Amino acid sequence: MSAVVDRLATLAQLGSHENGIDRALATVQERAAREQFAAWARERGYALAQDTVGNLFARRSGLREGARCVLVGSHLDTVPTGGAFDGAYGVVGALCALEALDARSIGTEHPVEAVAWAGEEGARFPLGCLGSSVFTGAYEERHALALRDASGTSLGEALASAETGLLEGVPMREDARLAAYLELHVEQGPVLEREGIALGIVTAIAGQRRYRVTVDGSSGHAGTVPMARRGDALMSAAEIVLAVERAALVAGETVVTVGTFAVEPNAPNVIPGRATFSVDVRAADDARIDAVEGALRTSTSDVTERRRVTASVERLESRAPAPMDPKLRAAVARAIASIGERAIDVPSGAGHDAMCLSRVAPAAMIFVPSIGGRSHVAQEETAPRDLELGVEALVASIVEVDKFVI
Ligand code: HGY
Ligand code: MN
Ligand code: MN
């Protein structure tokens, strides 16, 4: 078995249960994944560093004194009941790429660092791309550490705990200067498989916004309160949910997801007094996302006028569409051609840490196919030969990028 396949299998054990993998930021399972990454890096003699929000870096030195680093990586956390490839592949692939450079005695002008970004999925603390947002200055560290999970634990508290926190004996990263960023990832969609091509070069990452909507009504007896006198939080929420679905369909090329929904008190014979849900909207351009946000706000105020409820919409996160760097994309294309392989351009509907990195450095992404286009599910899978080819494409891309980015 190749190193990339073998290591992904090792990571897949961490947080694994009968319905998939749970490895949210600053949990025992996610910390174990960071420990595993650190162990692999130490074995190979790469210098390790971390930062205060749990980003972890393994550095292979460059030949040129003072050159900025080429950063290569992805994330180790998963969505609840997630799969073994989303994120983990890009982290393991980055380490394997450093090792391939060693094995082939290829020196690079720039130091090259494999990075495991903390909390990309936003599954526990309410911010996606948490680690890369803080690293790139898009989100303040103190605000990130103050974020609380559903049980009220802050990220700062979780990262201070010996069981779930920062790694012992790993120094803080000091040098944040970047030459370029590369991320290898599974496509999570159907295009590469459909086209029968193993490598994709990402053109742009769709914009995305996340919201929390809270509807407050009045709890009451399911059998006695007449329909006309109810302030049913769930029925009101249902109207809002369907309104955003309609708005996305009208906008076209727009996706909207209500992935969490909580009802209180959550009993069959009590009228729901509170409904809280998430809304995640994505499109390649901001105007379409604006249209869905408009519908979200209009339908929310509409239900508060027609029904006996109050409601609030909080925008938790907003990321503009992120085009990848044309020069870096061209370098990746040359690199892939240099190893005798073909690639096509593909857009990314999924979010990635590369969105954040692209604001501060040239960034590019390489995709490999996802079987059946499936991801964020336990069944997500990529063929071993495609995983290996992706790493080869990454190695060649590092070498190509190293030639011109100083
Ligand atoms: O939500 C996303 O698109 C990513 O998988 N975090
Ligand atoms: Mn994901
Ligand atoms: Mn991912």
Short mmCIF file of C-alpha atoms and ligand atoms in Angstrom, two decimals:
data_model
loop_
_atom_site.label_atom_id
_atom_site.label_comp_id
_atom_site.label_asym_id
_atom_site.label_seq_id
_atom_site.Cartn_x
_atom_site.Cartn_y
_atom_site.Cartn_z
CA MET A 1 0.00 0.00 0.00
CA SER A 2 1.33 3.46 -0.78
CA ALA A 3 2.08 5.89 2.04
CA VAL A 4 -0.84 8.19 1.18
CA VAL A 5 -3.37 5.35 1.20
CA ASP A 6 -1.88 3.79 4.31
CA ARG A 7 -1.89 7.05 6.27
CA LEU A 8 -5.43 7.91 5.27
CA ALA A 9 -6.47 4.52 6.61
CA THR A 10 -4.68 5.30 9.89
CA LEU A 11 -6.38 8.69 10.24
CA ALA A 12 -9.75 7.15 9.34
CA GLN A 13 -9.59 5.15 12.60
CA LEU A 14 -9.59 8.35 14.66
CA GLY A 15 -13.16 9.30 15.48
CA SER A 16 -14.56 6.38 13.51
CA HIS A 17 -17.92 4.88 14.52
CA GLU A 18 -20.62 2.89 12.78
CA ASN A 19 -22.04 5.91 10.91
CA GLY A 20 -18.81 7.57 9.82
CA ILE A 21 -16.09 9.73 11.34
CA ASP A 22 -16.60 12.47 13.96
CA ARG A 23 -13.50 14.60 14.34
CA ALA A 24 -14.52 18.12 15.28
CA LEU A 25 -11.91 20.70 16.29
CA ALA A 26 -10.43 20.35 19.76
CA THR A 27 -11.97 17.01 20.57
CA VAL A 28 -10.00 13.97 21.74
CA GLN A 29 -10.28 12.44 18.26
CA GLU A 30 -9.17 15.56 16.41
CA ARG A 31 -6.27 16.09 18.77
CA ALA A 32 -5.22 12.50 18.11
CA ALA A 33 -5.14 13.33 14.39
CA ARG A 34 -2.89 16.33 15.09
CA GLU A 35 -0.66 14.08 17.23
CA GLN A 36 -0.48 11.58 14.38
CA PHE A 37 0.48 14.31 11.90
CA ALA A 38 3.15 15.51 14.34
CA ALA A 39 4.49 11.98 14.80
CA TRP A 40 4.85 11.48 11.04
CA ALA A 41 6.55 14.86 10.68
CA ARG A 42 8.96 14.14 13.56
CA GLU A 43 9.88 10.76 12.07
CA ARG A 44 11.04 12.57 8.95
CA GLY A 45 12.83 15.36 10.81
CA TYR A 46 10.56 18.22 9.73
CA ALA A 47 10.43 21.17 12.10
CA LEU A 48 7.02 21.36 13.75
CA ALA A 49 5.19 24.49 14.84
CA GLN A 50 1.63 25.29 15.88
CA ASP A 51 -0.31 28.44 16.61
CA THR A 52 -2.78 29.45 19.28
CA VAL A 53 -5.86 28.19 17.43
CA GLY A 54 -4.41 24.75 16.65
CA ASN A 55 -3.02 25.15 13.13
CA LEU A 56 -0.09 22.77 12.79
CA PHE A 57 2.89 23.14 10.43
CA ALA A 58 5.73 20.79 9.38
CA ARG A 59 8.59 22.57 7.64
CA ARG A 60 11.09 21.25 5.11
CA SER A 61 13.91 23.78 4.80
CA GLY A 62 14.63 25.68 1.60
CA LEU A 63 17.97 26.45 0.01
CA ARG A 64 17.61 30.23 -0.16
CA GLU A 65 18.18 32.13 3.06
CA GLY A 66 15.14 34.20 4.04
CA ALA A 67 12.80 32.96 1.27
CA ARG A 68 9.12 32.97 2.14
CA CYS A 69 7.53 29.55 2.44
CA VAL A 70 5.33 27.66 0.03
CA LEU A 71 2.50 26.39 2.19
CA VAL A 72 0.74 23.16 1.22
CA GLY A 73 -2.11 21.55 3.12
CA SER A 74 -5.73 21.19 4.11
CA HIS A 75 -7.63 20.21 7.29
CA LEU A 76 -7.89 17.25 9.67
CA ASP A 77 -11.33 17.92 11.13
CA THR A 78 -14.49 16.36 9.70
CA VAL A 79 -18.20 17.05 9.58
CA PRO A 80 -20.29 14.80 11.87
CA THR A 81 -20.51 11.30 10.32
CA GLY A 82 -17.99 12.46 7.71
CA GLY A 83 -15.66 10.51 5.47
CA ALA A 84 -11.97 9.69 5.39
CA PHE A 85 -10.81 11.92 2.53
CA ASP A 86 -12.24 15.44 2.86
CA GLY A 87 -9.35 17.46 4.28
CA ALA A 88 -7.26 14.54 5.53
CA TYR A 89 -6.19 13.79 1.96
CA GLY A 90 -4.70 17.25 1.46
CA VAL A 91 -2.80 17.10 4.77
CA VAL A 92 -1.43 13.60 4.25
CA GLY A 93 -0.76 14.42 0.59
CA ALA A 94 1.28 17.46 1.62
CA LEU A 95 3.43 15.38 3.98
CA CYS A 96 3.88 12.70 1.32
CA ALA A 97 4.92 15.41 -1.14
CA LEU A 98 7.64 16.67 1.26
CA GLU A 99 8.88 13.11 1.62
CA ALA A 100 8.90 12.62 -2.15
CA LEU A 101 11.11 15.71 -2.48
CA ASP A 102 13.47 14.17 0.10
CA ALA A 103 13.42 10.76 -1.54
CA ARG A 104 14.29 12.30 -4.91
CA SER A 105 16.88 14.65 -3.38
CA ILE A 106 15.09 17.67 -4.80
CA GLY A 107 16.05 20.88 -3.07
CA THR A 108 13.69 23.85 -3.26
CA GLU A 109 14.60 27.52 -2.99
CA HIS A 110 11.66 28.11 -0.67
CA PRO A 111 10.98 26.26 2.52
CA VAL A 112 7.91 24.10 1.96
CA GLU A 113 5.50 23.57 4.85
CA ALA A 114 2.76 20.98 5.17
CA VAL A 115 -0.09 22.53 7.14
CA ALA A 116 -3.07 21.02 8.94
CA TRP A 117 -5.58 23.85 9.30
CA ALA A 118 -7.74 23.81 12.42
CA GLY A 119 -11.52 23.58 12.25
CA GLU A 120 -12.22 24.04 8.54
CA GLU A 121 -15.68 22.51 8.71
CA GLY A 122 -17.16 24.76 11.37
CA ALA A 123 -18.90 21.67 12.72
CA ARG A 124 -18.41 22.50 16.38
CA PHE A 125 -17.62 26.21 16.72
CA PRO A 126 -19.75 28.49 14.53
CA LEU A 127 -17.10 29.51 12.00
CA GLY A 128 -15.91 27.60 8.95
CA CYS A 129 -12.24 27.84 7.90
CA LEU A 130 -11.52 28.88 11.48
CA GLY A 131 -7.78 28.21 11.54
CA SER A 132 -7.07 29.68 8.13
CA SER A 133 -9.27 32.71 8.89
CA VAL A 134 -7.19 33.51 11.95
CA PHE A 135 -3.89 32.74 10.22
CA THR A 136 -4.70 35.14 7.38
CA GLY A 137 -6.06 37.89 9.64
CA ALA A 138 -9.63 37.60 8.35
CA TYR A 139 -10.84 36.80 11.87
CA GLU A 140 -9.33 37.97 15.13
CA GLU A 141 -7.67 35.33 17.26
CA ARG A 142 -9.33 36.55 20.46
CA HIS A 143 -12.76 36.31 18.82
CA ALA A 144 -12.01 32.80 17.57
CA LEU A 145 -10.90 31.67 21.03
CA ALA A 146 -14.10 33.11 22.47
CA LEU A 147 -16.38 31.16 20.10
CA ARG A 148 -18.55 28.67 22.00
CA ASP A 149 -19.87 25.28 20.97
CA ALA A 150 -23.45 24.14 21.57
CA SER A 151 -22.61 23.07 25.13
CA GLY A 152 -21.08 26.45 26.01
CA THR A 153 -17.40 25.42 25.93
CA SER A 154 -15.19 28.03 24.31
CA LEU A 155 -12.50 27.19 21.79
CA GLY A 156 -9.96 28.74 24.17
CA GLU A 157 -11.06 26.38 26.94
CA ALA A 158 -10.99 23.34 24.65
CA LEU A 159 -7.51 24.22 23.38
CA ALA A 160 -6.23 24.71 26.93
CA SER A 161 -7.23 21.19 27.95
CA ALA A 162 -4.58 18.46 27.93
CA GLU A 163 -7.00 15.98 26.33
CA THR A 164 -8.27 18.15 23.49
CA GLY A 165 -5.88 21.07 23.26
CA LEU A 166 -2.66 22.27 21.72
CA LEU A 167 0.17 19.76 21.42
CA GLU A 168 2.79 19.66 24.13
CA GLY A 169 6.36 20.52 23.22
CA VAL A 170 5.51 22.04 19.84
CA PRO A 171 6.69 25.65 19.56
CA MET A 172 4.55 28.52 18.32
CA ARG A 173 5.01 29.42 14.66
CA GLU A 174 6.67 32.77 14.27
CA ASP A 175 7.18 33.40 10.57
CA ALA A 176 3.88 33.95 8.76
CA ARG A 177 5.29 35.17 5.43
CA LEU A 178 4.00 33.22 2.46
CA ALA A 179 5.14 32.86 -1.13
CA ALA A 180 2.22 30.73 -2.29
CA TYR A 181 -0.41 28.25 -1.13
CA LEU A 182 -1.32 24.91 -2.70
CA GLU A 183 -4.15 22.63 -1.59
CA LEU A 184 -4.84 19.10 -2.76
CA HIS A 185 -8.42 17.93 -2.16
CA VAL A 186 -11.00 15.42 -3.28
CA GLU A 187 -13.46 17.03 -5.69
CA GLN A 188 -16.56 16.18 -3.61
CA GLY A 189 -18.62 16.52 -6.80
CA PRO A 190 -19.21 14.55 -10.01
CA VAL A 191 -17.35 16.41 -12.77
CA LEU A 192 -13.98 14.61 -12.88
CA GLU A 193 -15.56 11.17 -12.67
CA ARG A 194 -18.04 12.05 -15.38
CA GLU A 195 -15.28 13.35 -17.64
CA GLY A 196 -13.06 10.36 -16.91
CA ILE A 197 -10.15 12.62 -15.91
CA ALA A 198 -8.15 12.11 -12.73
CA LEU A 199 -6.94 15.66 -12.10
CA GLY A 200 -8.73 18.98 -11.88
CA ILE A 201 -7.32 22.48 -11.50
CA VAL A 202 -9.73 24.68 -9.57
CA THR A 203 -10.78 27.88 -11.29
CA ALA A 204 -12.62 29.51 -8.36
CA ILE A 205 -14.30 28.60 -5.09
CA ALA A 206 -17.96 29.55 -4.76
CA GLY A 207 -18.90 32.29 -2.33
CA GLN A 208 -20.76 31.23 0.78
CA ARG A 209 -22.66 32.69 3.69
CA ARG A 210 -23.91 31.04 6.85
CA TYR A 211 -26.72 32.32 9.06
CA ARG A 212 -28.42 31.38 12.30
CA VAL A 213 -32.17 32.03 12.36
CA THR A 214 -34.10 32.02 15.62
CA VAL A 215 -37.88 32.11 15.71
CA ASP A 216 -39.60 32.67 19.05
CA GLY A 217 -43.29 31.95 19.50
CA SER A 218 -45.40 30.67 22.38
CA SER A 219 -45.38 27.14 23.69
CA GLY A 220 -48.74 25.71 24.59
CA HIS A 221 -50.92 22.65 24.74
CA ALA A 222 -51.14 20.81 21.40
CA GLY A 223 -54.76 19.89 22.05
CA THR A 224 -56.28 23.07 23.39
CA VAL A 225 -54.85 26.19 21.71
CA PRO A 226 -56.93 27.04 18.59
CA MET A 227 -54.93 27.36 15.39
CA ALA A 228 -55.78 31.04 15.00
CA ARG A 229 -54.29 31.86 18.41
CA ARG A 230 -51.01 30.03 18.06
CA GLY A 231 -47.54 31.46 17.79
CA ASP A 232 -45.97 28.28 16.45
CA ALA A 233 -42.24 28.80 16.01
CA LEU A 234 -41.77 25.70 13.85
CA MET A 235 -44.61 26.42 11.40
CA SER A 236 -43.20 29.93 10.99
CA ALA A 237 -39.68 28.59 10.49
CA ALA A 238 -40.98 26.16 7.88
CA GLU A 239 -42.25 29.09 5.81
CA ILE A 240 -38.84 30.76 5.94
CA VAL A 241 -37.07 27.53 4.98
CA LEU A 242 -39.25 27.04 1.91
CA ALA A 243 -38.89 30.70 0.95
CA VAL A 244 -35.09 30.42 0.79
CA GLU A 245 -35.36 27.22 -1.22
CA ARG A 246 -37.61 29.01 -3.75
CA ALA A 247 -35.21 31.98 -3.88
CA ALA A 248 -32.25 29.72 -4.65
CA LEU A 249 -34.20 28.01 -7.44
CA VAL A 250 -35.18 31.36 -8.92
CA ALA A 251 -31.61 32.72 -8.67
CA GLY A 252 -30.30 29.63 -10.48
CA GLU A 253 -26.86 28.05 -10.01
CA THR A 254 -27.31 28.65 -6.30
CA VAL A 255 -27.53 26.11 -3.50
CA VAL A 256 -29.08 26.57 -0.08
CA THR A 257 -28.99 24.12 2.81
CA VAL A 258 -30.74 24.08 6.17
CA GLY A 259 -28.48 21.55 7.82
CA THR A 260 -29.32 22.07 11.48
CA PHE A 261 -32.76 22.54 12.98
CA ALA A 262 -33.65 22.55 16.67
CA VAL A 263 -37.12 22.79 18.15
CA GLU A 264 -37.90 23.60 21.76
CA PRO A 265 -39.24 22.06 23.85
CA ASN A 266 -39.29 19.25 21.26
CA ALA A 267 -42.26 17.23 22.44
CA PRO A 268 -45.09 15.84 20.29
CA ASN A 269 -47.84 17.41 22.37
CA VAL A 270 -46.33 20.85 22.98
CA ILE A 271 -46.54 23.70 20.45
CA PRO A 272 -42.93 24.62 19.56
CA GLY A 273 -41.95 27.82 21.37
CA ARG A 274 -38.60 28.22 19.67
CA ALA A 275 -37.06 27.04 16.41
CA THR A 276 -33.40 27.63 15.60
CA PHE A 277 -31.84 26.67 12.31
CA SER A 278 -28.84 27.25 10.07
CA VAL A 279 -28.91 28.50 6.49
CA ASP A 280 -25.91 27.93 4.22
CA VAL A 281 -26.03 29.63 0.78
CA ARG A 282 -23.49 29.24 -2.01
CA ALA A 283 -23.08 30.56 -5.53
CA ALA A 284 -20.29 31.55 -7.85
CA ASP A 285 -21.32 35.21 -7.65
CA ASP A 286 -22.39 37.46 -4.81
CA ALA A 287 -25.52 38.77 -6.54
CA ARG A 288 -27.18 35.36 -6.34
CA ILE A 289 -26.27 35.00 -2.68
CA ASP A 290 -27.63 38.52 -2.08
CA ALA A 291 -30.93 37.44 -3.65
CA VAL A 292 -31.28 34.50 -1.27
CA GLU A 293 -30.29 36.64 1.70
CA GLY A 294 -32.93 39.15 0.62
CA ALA A 295 -35.56 36.40 0.55
CA LEU A 296 -34.41 35.16 3.95
CA ARG A 297 -34.82 38.59 5.51
CA THR A 298 -38.11 39.37 3.74
CA SER A 299 -39.72 36.05 4.61
CA THR A 300 -38.55 36.38 8.21
CA SER A 301 -40.13 39.79 8.63
CA ASP A 302 -43.21 38.54 6.77
CA VAL A 303 -43.84 35.68 9.23
CA THR A 304 -43.36 38.00 12.18
CA GLU A 305 -46.11 40.22 10.76
CA ARG A 306 -48.57 37.43 9.96
CA ARG A 307 -47.90 35.06 12.81
CA ARG A 308 -47.54 35.60 16.53
CA VAL A 309 -43.76 35.20 16.55
CA THR A 310 -40.58 37.23 16.62
CA ALA A 311 -37.51 36.22 14.67
CA SER A 312 -33.88 37.16 14.14
CA VAL A 313 -31.36 36.44 11.39
CA GLU A 314 -27.66 36.47 12.31
CA ARG A 315 -25.09 36.32 9.56
CA LEU A 316 -22.32 34.20 11.07
CA GLU A 317 -20.00 34.05 8.13
CA SER A 318 -19.64 35.58 4.71
CA ARG A 319 -17.03 34.63 2.14
CA ALA A 320 -16.83 36.17 -1.28
CA PRO A 321 -16.20 33.91 -4.26
CA ALA A 322 -12.47 33.20 -4.39
CA PRO A 323 -10.82 32.95 -7.81
CA MET A 324 -7.60 30.97 -7.77
CA ASP A 325 -4.42 32.72 -8.92
CA PRO A 326 -4.00 32.57 -12.73
CA LYS A 327 -0.19 32.30 -12.60
CA LEU A 328 -0.29 29.56 -10.03
CA ARG A 329 -2.99 27.70 -11.97
CA ALA A 330 -0.80 27.89 -15.05
CA ALA A 331 2.15 26.56 -13.03
CA VAL A 332 0.05 23.63 -11.81
CA ALA A 333 -1.06 22.94 -15.40
CA ARG A 334 2.58 22.92 -16.56
CA ALA A 335 3.49 20.65 -13.68
CA ILE A 336 0.74 18.18 -14.53
CA ALA A 337 1.77 18.20 -18.20
CA SER A 338 5.39 17.62 -17.13
CA ILE A 339 4.44 14.31 -15.54
CA GLY A 340 2.54 13.29 -18.69
CA GLU A 341 -0.94 13.66 -17.19
CA ARG A 342 -4.05 15.56 -18.23
CA ALA A 343 -6.14 17.93 -16.14
CA ILE A 344 -9.27 19.97 -16.70
CA ASP A 345 -10.43 23.20 -15.10
CA VAL A 346 -13.15 22.72 -12.50
CA PRO A 347 -15.02 25.11 -10.21
CA SER A 348 -15.39 24.30 -6.51
CA GLY A 349 -18.84 24.45 -4.96
CA ALA A 350 -17.35 23.31 -1.65
CA GLY A 351 -15.49 25.75 0.58
CA HIS A 352 -11.81 25.32 1.35
CA ASP A 353 -9.06 26.95 3.39
CA ALA A 354 -7.70 28.12 0.03
CA MET A 355 -10.49 30.73 0.09
CA CYS A 356 -8.80 32.45 3.01
CA LEU A 357 -5.27 31.93 1.80
CA SER A 358 -6.12 33.39 -1.63
CA ARG A 359 -6.68 36.77 0.09
CA VAL A 360 -3.08 36.96 1.27
CA ALA A 361 -1.03 34.92 -1.23
CA PRO A 362 -1.35 33.35 -4.67
CA ALA A 363 -3.35 30.16 -4.15
CA ALA A 364 -4.24 27.16 -6.29
CA MET A 365 -6.00 23.84 -5.77
CA ILE A 366 -5.74 20.39 -7.33
CA PHE A 367 -8.75 18.05 -7.26
CA VAL A 368 -8.93 14.29 -7.69
CA PRO A 369 -12.22 12.46 -8.39
CA SER A 370 -14.73 11.48 -5.73
CA ILE A 371 -16.45 8.19 -6.47
CA GLY A 372 -20.09 8.93 -7.26
CA GLY A 373 -19.31 12.59 -6.53
CA ARG A 374 -20.11 11.89 -2.88
CA SER A 375 -18.67 13.72 0.14
CA HIS A 376 -19.58 14.79 3.69
CA VAL A 377 -20.82 11.22 4.10
CA ALA A 378 -19.15 8.10 5.46
CA GLN A 379 -19.22 6.55 1.97
CA GLU A 380 -16.99 9.21 0.40
CA GLU A 381 -14.18 7.52 -1.49
CA THR A 382 -11.43 8.10 -4.01
CA ALA A 383 -9.59 5.36 -5.88
CA PRO A 384 -6.06 4.68 -4.53
CA ARG A 385 -4.47 5.31 -7.94
CA ASP A 386 -6.14 8.75 -8.07
CA LEU A 387 -4.94 9.55 -4.55
CA GLU A 388 -1.40 8.64 -5.61
CA LEU A 389 -1.62 10.61 -8.83
CA GLY A 390 -2.80 13.67 -6.93
CA VAL A 391 0.30 13.51 -4.73
CA GLU A 392 2.50 13.24 -7.83
CA ALA A 393 0.74 16.28 -9.29
CA LEU A 394 1.34 18.13 -6.03
CA VAL A 395 5.05 17.27 -5.97
CA ALA A 396 5.45 18.47 -9.55
CA SER A 397 3.47 21.63 -8.73
CA ILE A 398 5.68 22.46 -5.76
CA VAL A 399 8.75 22.12 -7.97
CA GLU A 400 7.18 24.31 -10.68
CA VAL A 401 5.95 26.98 -8.27
CA ASP A 402 9.33 27.05 -6.56
CA LYS A 403 10.90 28.14 -9.85
CA PHE A 404 9.15 31.46 -10.09
CA VAL A 405 7.74 32.49 -6.72
CA ILE A 406 10.34 34.11 -4.52
O1 HGY B 1 -18.63 23.40 3.86
C1 HGY B 1 -17.77 23.24 2.99
O2 HGY B 1 -17.92 23.50 1.82
C2 HGY B 1 -16.48 22.60 3.36
O3 HGY B 1 -16.54 21.25 3.14
N1 HGY B 1 -16.06 22.93 4.64
MN MN B 2 -15.86 19.43 4.09
MN MN B 3 -12.44 19.95 2.94
#
